[in-house]
Amino acid sequence: MGSEFPICKACDNNGNLLPLSDFGSQGAPIHYKAWVCSVPSCGYNIKIRNGDVYINEPISSGDSHVPRTRG
Ligand SMILES: [Zn+2]
């Protein structure tokens, strides 16, 4: 039904693996650098870094970047 993404085999929620892209240090786009399951409770992810494949690394959201306050 139009689903072009591979099925996540790590969960039974019929999740799809969504391709994520990044930008290199030179600003060149890196397509499909990582794949993440569309089911948040699954969290299965696979990514490529420097030619190595990493599976199920912890996902960190951008919100974790909290400015430190003194007090
Ligand atoms: Zn999944």
CSV table of N, CA and C and ligand atoms in Angstrom, one decimal:
chain,number,residue,atom,x,y,z
A,1,MET,N,0.8,-1.2,0.0
A,1,MET,CA,0.0,0.0,0.0
A,1,MET,C,0.9,1.3,0.0
A,2,GLY,N,1.9,1.3,-0.8
A,2,GLY,CA,2.7,2.5,-1.0
A,2,GLY,C,3.8,2.6,0.1
A,3,SER,N,3.9,1.6,0.9
A,3,SER,CA,5.0,1.7,1.9
A,3,SER,C,6.3,1.2,1.2
A,4,GLU,N,7.2,2.2,1.1
A,4,GLU,CA,8.5,1.9,0.4
A,4,GLU,C,9.6,1.5,1.3
A,5,PHE,N,9.3,1.7,2.6
A,5,PHE,CA,10.4,1.4,3.6
A,5,PHE,C,10.4,0.0,4.1
A,6,PRO,N,11.5,-0.5,4.4
A,6,PRO,CA,11.7,-1.9,4.9
A,6,PRO,C,10.9,-2.1,6.2
A,7,ILE,N,10.4,-3.2,6.4
A,7,ILE,CA,9.7,-3.5,7.7
A,7,ILE,C,10.7,-3.7,8.8
A,8,CYS,N,10.4,-3.2,10.0
A,8,CYS,CA,11.3,-3.4,11.1
A,8,CYS,C,11.0,-4.8,11.6
A,9,LYS,N,12.1,-5.6,11.7
A,9,LYS,CA,12.0,-6.9,12.2
A,9,LYS,C,12.2,-7.1,13.7
A,10,ALA,N,12.5,-6.0,14.3
A,10,ALA,CA,12.8,-6.0,15.7
A,10,ALA,C,11.5,-5.9,16.6
A,11,CYS,N,10.4,-5.5,16.0
A,11,CYS,CA,9.2,-5.4,16.8
A,11,CYS,C,8.0,-6.0,16.1
A,12,ASP,N,6.9,-6.2,16.8
A,12,ASP,CA,5.7,-6.7,16.2
A,12,ASP,C,4.7,-5.7,16.0
A,13,ASN,N,5.1,-4.4,15.9
A,13,ASN,CA,4.2,-3.3,15.7
A,13,ASN,C,4.1,-2.9,14.3
A,14,ASN,N,4.6,-3.7,13.4
A,14,ASN,CA,4.5,-3.4,12.0
A,14,ASN,C,5.2,-2.0,11.7
A,15,GLY,N,6.3,-1.8,12.4
A,15,GLY,CA,7.0,-0.5,12.2
A,15,GLY,C,7.8,-0.6,11.0
A,16,ASN,N,8.1,0.6,10.4
A,16,ASN,CA,8.9,0.7,9.3
A,16,ASN,C,10.2,1.4,9.7
A,17,LEU,N,11.3,1.0,8.9
A,17,LEU,CA,12.5,1.7,9.2
A,17,LEU,C,12.6,2.9,8.3
A,18,LEU,N,12.8,4.0,8.9
A,18,LEU,CA,12.8,5.3,8.2
A,18,LEU,C,14.2,5.8,8.0
A,19,PRO,N,14.5,6.1,6.8
A,19,PRO,CA,15.9,6.6,6.5
A,19,PRO,C,16.1,8.0,7.0
A,20,LEU,N,17.2,8.2,7.6
A,20,LEU,CA,17.6,9.6,8.1
A,20,LEU,C,18.9,10.0,7.4
A,21,SER,N,19.0,11.2,7.1
A,21,SER,CA,20.2,11.8,6.4
A,21,SER,C,20.9,12.8,7.4
A,22,ASP,N,22.1,13.0,7.1
A,22,ASP,CA,22.9,13.9,7.9
A,22,ASP,C,23.8,14.7,6.9
A,23,PHE,N,24.5,15.6,7.5
A,23,PHE,CA,25.4,16.4,6.7
A,23,PHE,C,26.8,16.2,7.2
A,24,GLY,N,27.7,16.1,6.3
A,24,GLY,CA,29.1,15.8,6.7
A,24,GLY,C,29.8,17.1,7.1
A,25,SER,N,31.0,17.0,7.5
A,25,SER,CA,31.7,18.2,8.0
A,25,SER,C,31.9,19.2,6.9
A,26,GLN,N,31.9,18.7,5.7
A,26,GLN,CA,32.1,19.6,4.5
A,26,GLN,C,30.7,20.2,4.1
A,27,GLY,N,29.7,19.8,4.8
A,27,GLY,CA,28.4,20.3,4.4
A,27,GLY,C,27.7,19.4,3.3
A,28,ALA,N,28.4,18.3,2.9
A,28,ALA,CA,27.9,17.4,1.9
A,28,ALA,C,26.8,16.5,2.6
A,29,PRO,N,25.7,16.4,1.9
A,29,PRO,CA,24.7,15.5,2.5
A,29,PRO,C,25.1,14.1,2.5
A,30,ILE,N,24.7,13.4,3.6
A,30,ILE,CA,25.0,12.0,3.7
A,30,ILE,C,23.6,11.3,3.8
A,31,HIS,N,23.2,10.7,2.7
A,31,HIS,CA,21.9,10.1,2.6
A,31,HIS,C,21.8,8.8,3.3
A,32,TYR,N,20.7,8.5,3.9
A,32,TYR,CA,20.5,7.2,4.5
A,32,TYR,C,21.6,6.8,5.5
A,33,LYS,N,22.1,7.8,6.2
A,33,LYS,CA,23.1,7.5,7.2
A,33,LYS,C,22.6,6.6,8.3
A,34,ALA,N,21.4,6.8,8.7
A,34,ALA,CA,20.8,6.0,9.8
A,34,ALA,C,19.4,5.6,9.4
A,35,TRP,N,19.0,4.5,10.0
A,35,TRP,CA,17.6,4.0,9.9
A,35,TRP,C,17.0,3.8,11.3
A,36,VAL,N,15.8,4.3,11.4
A,36,VAL,CA,15.2,4.3,12.7
A,36,VAL,C,13.8,3.7,12.6
A,37,CYS,N,13.4,2.9,13.5
A,37,CYS,CA,12.0,2.3,13.5
A,37,CYS,C,11.0,3.4,13.8
A,38,SER,N,9.9,3.4,13.1
A,38,SER,CA,8.9,4.4,13.2
A,38,SER,C,8.1,4.2,14.5
A,39,VAL,N,8.3,3.1,15.2
A,39,VAL,CA,7.6,2.9,16.4
A,39,VAL,C,8.4,3.4,17.6
A,40,PRO,N,8.0,4.5,18.3
A,40,PRO,CA,8.9,5.0,19.3
A,40,PRO,C,9.2,4.0,20.4
A,41,SER,N,8.2,3.2,20.8
A,41,SER,CA,8.4,2.2,21.9
A,41,SER,C,9.4,1.1,21.5
A,42,CYS,N,9.7,1.0,20.2
A,42,CYS,CA,10.6,0.0,19.7
A,42,CYS,C,12.0,0.6,19.8
A,43,GLY,N,12.2,1.7,19.1
A,43,GLY,CA,13.5,2.4,19.1
A,43,GLY,C,14.6,1.7,18.4
A,44,TYR,N,14.3,0.7,17.6
A,44,TYR,CA,15.4,0.0,16.9
A,44,TYR,C,16.0,1.0,15.9
A,45,ASN,N,17.3,1.0,15.9
A,45,ASN,CA,18.0,1.9,15.0
A,45,ASN,C,19.3,1.3,14.5
A,46,ILE,N,19.7,1.7,13.3
A,46,ILE,CA,20.9,1.2,12.8
A,46,ILE,C,21.6,2.4,12.0
A,47,LYS,N,22.8,2.6,12.2
A,47,LYS,CA,23.5,3.7,11.6
A,47,LYS,C,24.9,3.4,11.2
A,48,ILE,N,25.4,4.2,10.3
A,48,ILE,CA,26.7,3.9,9.8
A,48,ILE,C,27.6,5.1,10.1
A,49,ARG,N,28.7,4.8,10.7
A,49,ARG,CA,29.7,5.9,11.0
A,49,ARG,C,31.1,5.4,10.7
A,50,ASN,N,31.8,6.1,9.9
A,50,ASN,CA,33.1,5.8,9.5
A,50,ASN,C,33.2,4.4,9.0
A,51,GLY,N,32.2,4.0,8.3
A,51,GLY,CA,32.2,2.6,7.7
A,51,GLY,C,31.8,1.5,8.6
A,52,ASP,N,31.6,1.8,9.9
A,52,ASP,CA,31.2,0.8,10.8
A,52,ASP,C,29.7,0.9,11.0
A,53,VAL,N,29.1,-0.2,11.3
A,53,VAL,CA,27.6,-0.2,11.5
A,53,VAL,C,27.3,-0.3,12.9
A,54,TYR,N,26.4,0.5,13.4
A,54,TYR,CA,26.1,0.5,14.8
A,54,TYR,C,24.6,0.2,14.9
A,55,ILE,N,24.3,-0.8,15.7
A,55,ILE,CA,22.9,-1.2,15.9
A,55,ILE,C,22.4,-0.9,17.3
A,56,ASN,N,21.2,-0.3,17.4
A,56,ASN,CA,20.5,0.0,18.6
A,56,ASN,C,21.4,0.8,19.6
A,57,GLU,N,21.9,1.9,19.0
A,57,GLU,CA,22.5,2.9,19.9
A,57,GLU,C,21.4,3.6,20.6
A,58,PRO,N,21.7,4.1,21.8
A,58,PRO,CA,20.7,4.9,22.5
A,58,PRO,C,20.4,6.2,21.7
A,59,ILE,N,19.1,6.5,21.7
A,59,ILE,CA,18.7,7.6,20.9
A,59,ILE,C,18.6,8.8,21.8
A,60,SER,N,19.3,9.9,21.4
A,60,SER,CA,19.3,11.1,22.2
A,60,SER,C,18.5,12.2,21.4
A,61,SER,N,17.6,12.8,22.1
A,61,SER,CA,16.8,13.8,21.4
A,61,SER,C,17.5,15.1,21.6
A,62,GLY,N,17.2,16.0,20.7
A,62,GLY,CA,17.9,17.3,20.8
A,62,GLY,C,17.5,18.1,22.0
A,63,ASP,N,16.5,17.7,22.7
A,63,ASP,CA,16.0,18.4,23.9
A,63,ASP,C,17.0,18.2,25.0
A,64,SER,N,17.9,17.2,24.9
A,64,SER,CA,18.8,16.9,26.0
A,64,SER,C,19.8,18.0,26.2
A,65,HIS,N,19.9,18.9,25.1
A,65,HIS,CA,20.9,19.9,25.2
A,65,HIS,C,20.3,21.1,26.0
A,66,VAL,N,20.5,20.9,27.3
A,66,VAL,CA,20.0,21.9,28.3
A,66,VAL,C,21.1,22.8,28.8
A,67,PRO,N,21.0,24.1,28.7
A,67,PRO,CA,22.0,25.0,29.2
A,67,PRO,C,22.1,24.8,30.7
A,68,ARG,N,23.4,24.8,31.1
A,68,ARG,CA,23.6,24.6,32.6
A,68,ARG,C,23.4,25.9,33.3
A,69,THR,N,22.8,25.8,34.4
A,69,THR,CA,22.6,27.0,35.2
A,69,THR,C,23.3,26.8,36.6
A,70,ARG,N,23.8,27.9,37.0
A,70,ARG,CA,24.5,27.8,38.3
A,70,ARG,C,23.5,28.1,39.4
A,71,GLY,N,23.6,27.4,40.5
A,71,GLY,CA,22.7,27.6,41.5
A,71,GLY,C,22.9,26.6,42.6
B,1,ZN,ZN,10.6,-1.6,15.4
